[in-house]
Short mmCIF file of C-alpha atoms in Angstrom, two decimals:
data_model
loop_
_atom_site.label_atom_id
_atom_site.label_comp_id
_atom_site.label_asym_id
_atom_site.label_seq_id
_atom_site.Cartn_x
_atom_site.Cartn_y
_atom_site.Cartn_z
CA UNK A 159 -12.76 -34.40 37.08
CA UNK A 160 -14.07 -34.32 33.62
CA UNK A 161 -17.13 -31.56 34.71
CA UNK A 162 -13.94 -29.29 36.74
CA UNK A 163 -12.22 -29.20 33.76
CA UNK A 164 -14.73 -28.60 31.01
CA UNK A 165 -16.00 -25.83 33.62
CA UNK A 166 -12.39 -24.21 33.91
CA UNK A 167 -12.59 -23.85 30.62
CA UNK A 168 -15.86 -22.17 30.54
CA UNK A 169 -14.91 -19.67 32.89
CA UNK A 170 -11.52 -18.78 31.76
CA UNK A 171 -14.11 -18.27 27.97
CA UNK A 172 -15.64 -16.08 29.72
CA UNK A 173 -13.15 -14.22 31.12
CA UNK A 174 -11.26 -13.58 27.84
CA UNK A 175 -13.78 -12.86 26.12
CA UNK A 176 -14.38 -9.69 28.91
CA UNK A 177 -11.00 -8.60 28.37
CA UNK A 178 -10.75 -8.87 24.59
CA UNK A 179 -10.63 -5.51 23.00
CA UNK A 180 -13.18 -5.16 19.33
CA UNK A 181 -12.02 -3.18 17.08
CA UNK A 182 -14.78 -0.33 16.65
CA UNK A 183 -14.94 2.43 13.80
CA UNK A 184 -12.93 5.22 14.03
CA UNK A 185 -12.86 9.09 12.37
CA UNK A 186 -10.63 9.18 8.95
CA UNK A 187 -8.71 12.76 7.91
CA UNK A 188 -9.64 13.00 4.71
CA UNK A 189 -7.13 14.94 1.96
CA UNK A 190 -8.26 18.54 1.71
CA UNK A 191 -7.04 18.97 -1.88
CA UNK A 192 -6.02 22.09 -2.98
CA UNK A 193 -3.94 22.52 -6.10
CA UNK A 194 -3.10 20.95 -9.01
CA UNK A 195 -1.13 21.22 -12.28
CA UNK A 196 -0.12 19.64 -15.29
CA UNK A 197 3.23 20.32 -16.25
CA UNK A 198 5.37 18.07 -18.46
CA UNK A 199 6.21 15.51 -16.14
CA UNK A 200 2.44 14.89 -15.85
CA UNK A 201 -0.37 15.95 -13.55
CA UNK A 202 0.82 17.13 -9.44
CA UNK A 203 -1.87 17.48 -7.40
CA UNK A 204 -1.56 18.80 -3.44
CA UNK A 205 -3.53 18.59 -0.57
CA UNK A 206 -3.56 18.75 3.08
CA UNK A 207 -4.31 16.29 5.66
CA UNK A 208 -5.17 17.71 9.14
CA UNK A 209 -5.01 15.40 12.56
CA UNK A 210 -4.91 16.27 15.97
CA UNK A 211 -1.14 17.07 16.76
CA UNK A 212 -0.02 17.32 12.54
CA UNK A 213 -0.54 18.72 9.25
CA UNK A 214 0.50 16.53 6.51
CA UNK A 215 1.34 17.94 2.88
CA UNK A 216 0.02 15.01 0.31
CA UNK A 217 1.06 14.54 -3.17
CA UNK A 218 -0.23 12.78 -6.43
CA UNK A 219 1.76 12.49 -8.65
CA UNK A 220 0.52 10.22 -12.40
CA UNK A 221 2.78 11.09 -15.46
CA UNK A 222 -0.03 10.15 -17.75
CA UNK A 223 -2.20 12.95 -16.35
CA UNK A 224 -5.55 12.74 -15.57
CA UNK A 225 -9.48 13.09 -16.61
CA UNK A 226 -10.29 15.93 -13.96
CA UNK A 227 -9.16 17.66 -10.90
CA UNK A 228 -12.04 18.63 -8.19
CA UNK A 229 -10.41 19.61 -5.25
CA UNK A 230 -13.91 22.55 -4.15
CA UNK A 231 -16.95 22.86 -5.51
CA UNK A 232 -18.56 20.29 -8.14
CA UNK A 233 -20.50 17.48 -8.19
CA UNK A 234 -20.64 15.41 -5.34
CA UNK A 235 -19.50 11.58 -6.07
CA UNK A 236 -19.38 10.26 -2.10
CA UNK A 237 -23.21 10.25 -1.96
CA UNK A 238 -25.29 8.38 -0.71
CA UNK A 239 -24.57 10.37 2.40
CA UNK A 240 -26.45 7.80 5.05
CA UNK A 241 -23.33 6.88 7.04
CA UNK A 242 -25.21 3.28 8.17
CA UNK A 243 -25.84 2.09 4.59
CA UNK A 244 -22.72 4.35 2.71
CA UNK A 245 -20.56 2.35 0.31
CA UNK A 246 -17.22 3.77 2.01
CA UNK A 247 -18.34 3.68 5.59
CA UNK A 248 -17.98 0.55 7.51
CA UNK A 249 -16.80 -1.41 11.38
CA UNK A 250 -13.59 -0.17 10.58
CA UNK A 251 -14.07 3.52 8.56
CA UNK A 252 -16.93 6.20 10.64
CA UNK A 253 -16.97 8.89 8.68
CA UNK A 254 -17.87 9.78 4.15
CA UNK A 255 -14.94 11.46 2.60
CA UNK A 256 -15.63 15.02 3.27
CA UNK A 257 -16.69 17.73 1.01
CA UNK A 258 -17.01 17.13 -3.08
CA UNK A 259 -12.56 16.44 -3.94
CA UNK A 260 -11.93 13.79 -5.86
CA UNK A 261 -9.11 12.88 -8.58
CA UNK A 262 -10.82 11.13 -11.22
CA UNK A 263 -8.87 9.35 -13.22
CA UNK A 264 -8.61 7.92 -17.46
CA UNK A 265 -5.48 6.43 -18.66
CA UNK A 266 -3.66 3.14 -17.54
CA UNK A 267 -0.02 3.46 -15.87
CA UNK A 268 1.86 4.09 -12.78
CA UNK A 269 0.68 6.51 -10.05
CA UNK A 270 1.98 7.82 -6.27
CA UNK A 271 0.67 9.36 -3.31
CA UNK A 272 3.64 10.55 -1.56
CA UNK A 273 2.90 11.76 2.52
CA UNK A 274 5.16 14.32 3.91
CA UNK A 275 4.93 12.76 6.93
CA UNK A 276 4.63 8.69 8.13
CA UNK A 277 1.10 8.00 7.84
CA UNK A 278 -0.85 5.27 9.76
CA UNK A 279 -3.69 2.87 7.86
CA UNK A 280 -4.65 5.17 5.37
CA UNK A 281 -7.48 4.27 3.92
CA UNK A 282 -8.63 5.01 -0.58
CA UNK A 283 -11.95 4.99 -0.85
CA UNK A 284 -12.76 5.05 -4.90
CA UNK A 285 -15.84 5.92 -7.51
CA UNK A 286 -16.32 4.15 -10.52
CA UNK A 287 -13.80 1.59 -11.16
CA UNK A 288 -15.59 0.10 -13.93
CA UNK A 289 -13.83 -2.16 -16.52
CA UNK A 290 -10.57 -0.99 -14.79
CA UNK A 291 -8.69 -2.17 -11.48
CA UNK A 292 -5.85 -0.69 -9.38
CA UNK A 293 -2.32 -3.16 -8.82
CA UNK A 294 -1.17 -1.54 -5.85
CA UNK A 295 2.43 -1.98 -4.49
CA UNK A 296 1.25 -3.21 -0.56
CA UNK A 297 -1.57 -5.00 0.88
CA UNK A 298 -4.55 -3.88 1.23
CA UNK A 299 -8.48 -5.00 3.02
CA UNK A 300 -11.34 -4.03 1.55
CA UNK A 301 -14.11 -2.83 4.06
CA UNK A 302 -16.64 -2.09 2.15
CA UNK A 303 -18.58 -1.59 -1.14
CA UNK A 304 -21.61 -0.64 -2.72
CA UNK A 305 -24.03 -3.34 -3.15
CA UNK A 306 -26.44 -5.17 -1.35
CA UNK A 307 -24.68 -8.43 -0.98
CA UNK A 308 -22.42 -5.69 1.41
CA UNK A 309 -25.22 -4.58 3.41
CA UNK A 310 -24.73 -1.43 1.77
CA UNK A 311 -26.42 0.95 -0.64
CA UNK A 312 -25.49 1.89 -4.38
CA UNK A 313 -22.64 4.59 -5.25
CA UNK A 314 -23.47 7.40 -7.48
CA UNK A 315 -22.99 5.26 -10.75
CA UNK A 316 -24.92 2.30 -9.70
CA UNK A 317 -24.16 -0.96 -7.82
CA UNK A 318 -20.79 -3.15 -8.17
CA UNK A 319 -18.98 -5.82 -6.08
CA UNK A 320 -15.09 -5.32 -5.27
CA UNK A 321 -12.82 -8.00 -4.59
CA UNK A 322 -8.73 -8.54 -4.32
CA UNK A 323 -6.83 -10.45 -6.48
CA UNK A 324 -2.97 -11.21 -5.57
CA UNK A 325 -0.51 -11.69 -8.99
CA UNK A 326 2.65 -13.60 -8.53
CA UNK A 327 5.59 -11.64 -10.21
CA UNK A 328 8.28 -13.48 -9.93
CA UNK A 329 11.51 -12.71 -7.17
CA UNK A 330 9.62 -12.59 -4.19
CA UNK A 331 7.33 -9.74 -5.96
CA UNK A 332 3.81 -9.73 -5.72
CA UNK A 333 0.87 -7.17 -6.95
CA UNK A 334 -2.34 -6.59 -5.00
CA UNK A 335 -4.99 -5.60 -7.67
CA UNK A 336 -8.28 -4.19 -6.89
CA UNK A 337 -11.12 -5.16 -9.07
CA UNK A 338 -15.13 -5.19 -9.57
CA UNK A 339 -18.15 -6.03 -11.13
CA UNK A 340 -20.66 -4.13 -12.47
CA UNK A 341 -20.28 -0.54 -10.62
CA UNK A 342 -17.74 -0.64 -8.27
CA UNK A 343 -17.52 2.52 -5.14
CA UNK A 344 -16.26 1.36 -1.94
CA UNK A 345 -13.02 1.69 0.89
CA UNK A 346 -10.27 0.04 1.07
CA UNK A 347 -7.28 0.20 4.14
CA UNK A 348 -3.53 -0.58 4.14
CA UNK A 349 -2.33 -1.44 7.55
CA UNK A 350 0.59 -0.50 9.20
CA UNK A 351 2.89 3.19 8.39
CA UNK A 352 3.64 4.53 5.21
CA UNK A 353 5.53 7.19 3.17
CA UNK A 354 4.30 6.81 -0.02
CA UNK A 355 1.41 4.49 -1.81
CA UNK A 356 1.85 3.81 -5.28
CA UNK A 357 -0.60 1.73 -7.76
CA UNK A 358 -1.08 0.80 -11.16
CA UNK A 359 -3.96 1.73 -13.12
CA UNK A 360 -4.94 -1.76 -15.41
CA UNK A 361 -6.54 -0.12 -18.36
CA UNK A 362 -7.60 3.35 -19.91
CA UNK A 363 -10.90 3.85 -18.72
CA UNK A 364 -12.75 7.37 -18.53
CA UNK A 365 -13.49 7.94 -15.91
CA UNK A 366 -12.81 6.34 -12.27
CA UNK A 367 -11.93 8.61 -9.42
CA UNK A 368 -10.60 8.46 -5.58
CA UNK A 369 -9.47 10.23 -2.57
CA UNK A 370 -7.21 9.12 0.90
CA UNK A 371 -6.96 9.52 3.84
CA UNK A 372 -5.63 8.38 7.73
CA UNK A 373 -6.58 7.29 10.67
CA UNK A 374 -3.75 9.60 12.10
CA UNK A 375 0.27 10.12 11.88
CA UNK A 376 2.35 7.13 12.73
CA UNK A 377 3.20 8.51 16.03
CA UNK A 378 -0.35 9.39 16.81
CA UNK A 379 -1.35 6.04 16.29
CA UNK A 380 1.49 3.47 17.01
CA UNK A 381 2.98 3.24 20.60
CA UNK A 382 6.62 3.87 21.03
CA UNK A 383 8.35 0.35 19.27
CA UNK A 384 10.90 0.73 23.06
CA UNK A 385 9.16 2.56 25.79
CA UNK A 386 10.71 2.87 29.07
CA UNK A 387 9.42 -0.17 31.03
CA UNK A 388 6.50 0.95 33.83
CA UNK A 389 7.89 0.12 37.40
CA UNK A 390 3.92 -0.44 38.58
CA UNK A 391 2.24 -1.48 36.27
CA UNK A 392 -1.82 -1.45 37.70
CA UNK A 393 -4.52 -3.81 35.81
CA UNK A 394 -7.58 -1.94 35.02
CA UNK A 395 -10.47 -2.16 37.67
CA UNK A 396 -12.77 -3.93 35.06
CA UNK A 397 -10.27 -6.44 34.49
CA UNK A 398 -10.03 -6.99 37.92
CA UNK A 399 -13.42 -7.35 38.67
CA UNK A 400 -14.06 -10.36 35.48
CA UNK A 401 -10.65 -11.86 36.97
CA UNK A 402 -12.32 -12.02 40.48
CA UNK A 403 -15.54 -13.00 39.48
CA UNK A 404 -14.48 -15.64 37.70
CA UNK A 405 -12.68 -16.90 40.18
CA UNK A 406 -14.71 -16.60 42.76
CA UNK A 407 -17.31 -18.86 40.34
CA UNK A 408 -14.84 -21.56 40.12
CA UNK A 409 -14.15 -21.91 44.05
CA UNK A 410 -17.45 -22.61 44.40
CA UNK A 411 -17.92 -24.96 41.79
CA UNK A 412 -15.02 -26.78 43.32
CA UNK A 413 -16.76 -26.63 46.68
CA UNK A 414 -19.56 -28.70 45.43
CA UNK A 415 -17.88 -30.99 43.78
CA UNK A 416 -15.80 -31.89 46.90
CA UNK A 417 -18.89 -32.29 48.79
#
């Protein structure tokens, strides 16, 4: 009874593990930015995010202004360009933030990304963030850095660790910061949909730059929270096949046993 059960167990492993689904990298819109201005409300920035079935306006908006605005042209700050060893690539992110836009930033203070449209899991990949951090308002994951202890290769300024640090405020409010050693470059992802994503830079510090972007809109990406039930509903022939198989295995496993 003891070898049925442990092998029931086996099987059914193996069966799950078939059907499991692993989450696999997938392409990011990157903001196209576009324009910019400093007016005296601070620095405005717009871009464009394009997916398959939307085009999303994006805004920045930082009342403290800015170092510099690169939205064509310039110096390119996403390189290493090897996609396998790239600090902002990773299981989770396929693609380098396009082209050579960036916001780089100086001063310490409040900042927003506002979406004209629900957003799903953007993701901020950042340059720089050297003896500064970012408190953002939501959680966030980070997938992946610049170093070697991350499998990955240098940014442009040099090598530097990233890790989270979560700060109690008090009510039921809590800050997600975003800090480093050394050289920090790397990608980060909030889960779930979004309007707006606003952070707070920890100290002046010229300079330290980023970029966002999505995996898609919210509507691309998330299934309908109610659909209308399907009257015949069909498992998938693979599923069908480890199901069988498995069972098959454990009838005659049985069949021995009873011998």
């Amino acid at each position: 009874m003891m070898a049925n059960s442990q092998i029931k167990k086996t099987l059914l492993g193996i069966s799950f593990s078939f059907l499991s689904i692993q989450a696999l990298a997938v392409p990011i819109q990157w903001t196209d930015w576009t324009t910019g201005e400093t007016t005296a409300d601070g620095f405005v920035g717009m871009g464009v995010i394009t997916t398959d079935i939307a085009t999303i306006d994006v805004t920045y908006m930082n009342p403290r202004g800015i170092s510099f605005y690169q939205p064509s042209g310039g110096v390119d700050y996403w390189t290493p360009r090897d996609p396998t060893t790239s600090p902002y690539t990773s299981d989770v992110v396929d693609n380098i933030p396009t082209g050579t836009d960036i916001i780089a930033l100086q001063f310490a203070g409040m900042q927003t990304l506002s979406f004209s449209e629900t957003i799903a899991n953007p993701v901020f990949s950042y340059v720089s963030l050297n003896g500064n951090g970012y408190a953002f308002d939501q959680d966030f994951e980070i997938l992946s850095f610049g170093h070697p202890s991350d499998g990955n290769a240098c940014g442009f300024w040099g090598c530097g660790t990233s890790f989270k640090s979560v700060v109690d405020l008090g009510d039921g409010v809590f800050e997600y910061q975003l800090l480093g050693t050394g050289e920090p470059h790397g990608t980060i992802r909030f889960t779930g949909a979004f309007d707006t994503v606003s952070w707070r830079s920890l100290s002046n510090e010229n300079w330290n730059g980023f970029t966002v972007g999505v995996e898609g809109t919210a509507d691309e990406i998330f299934p309908d929270p109610d659909p209308e039930p399907d009257p015949t509903p069909v498992a998938e022939p693979g599923t069908l096949s480890v199901v069988a198989l498995s069972l098959l295995a454990l009838a005659g496993f049985r069949r021995r046993v009873n011998r």
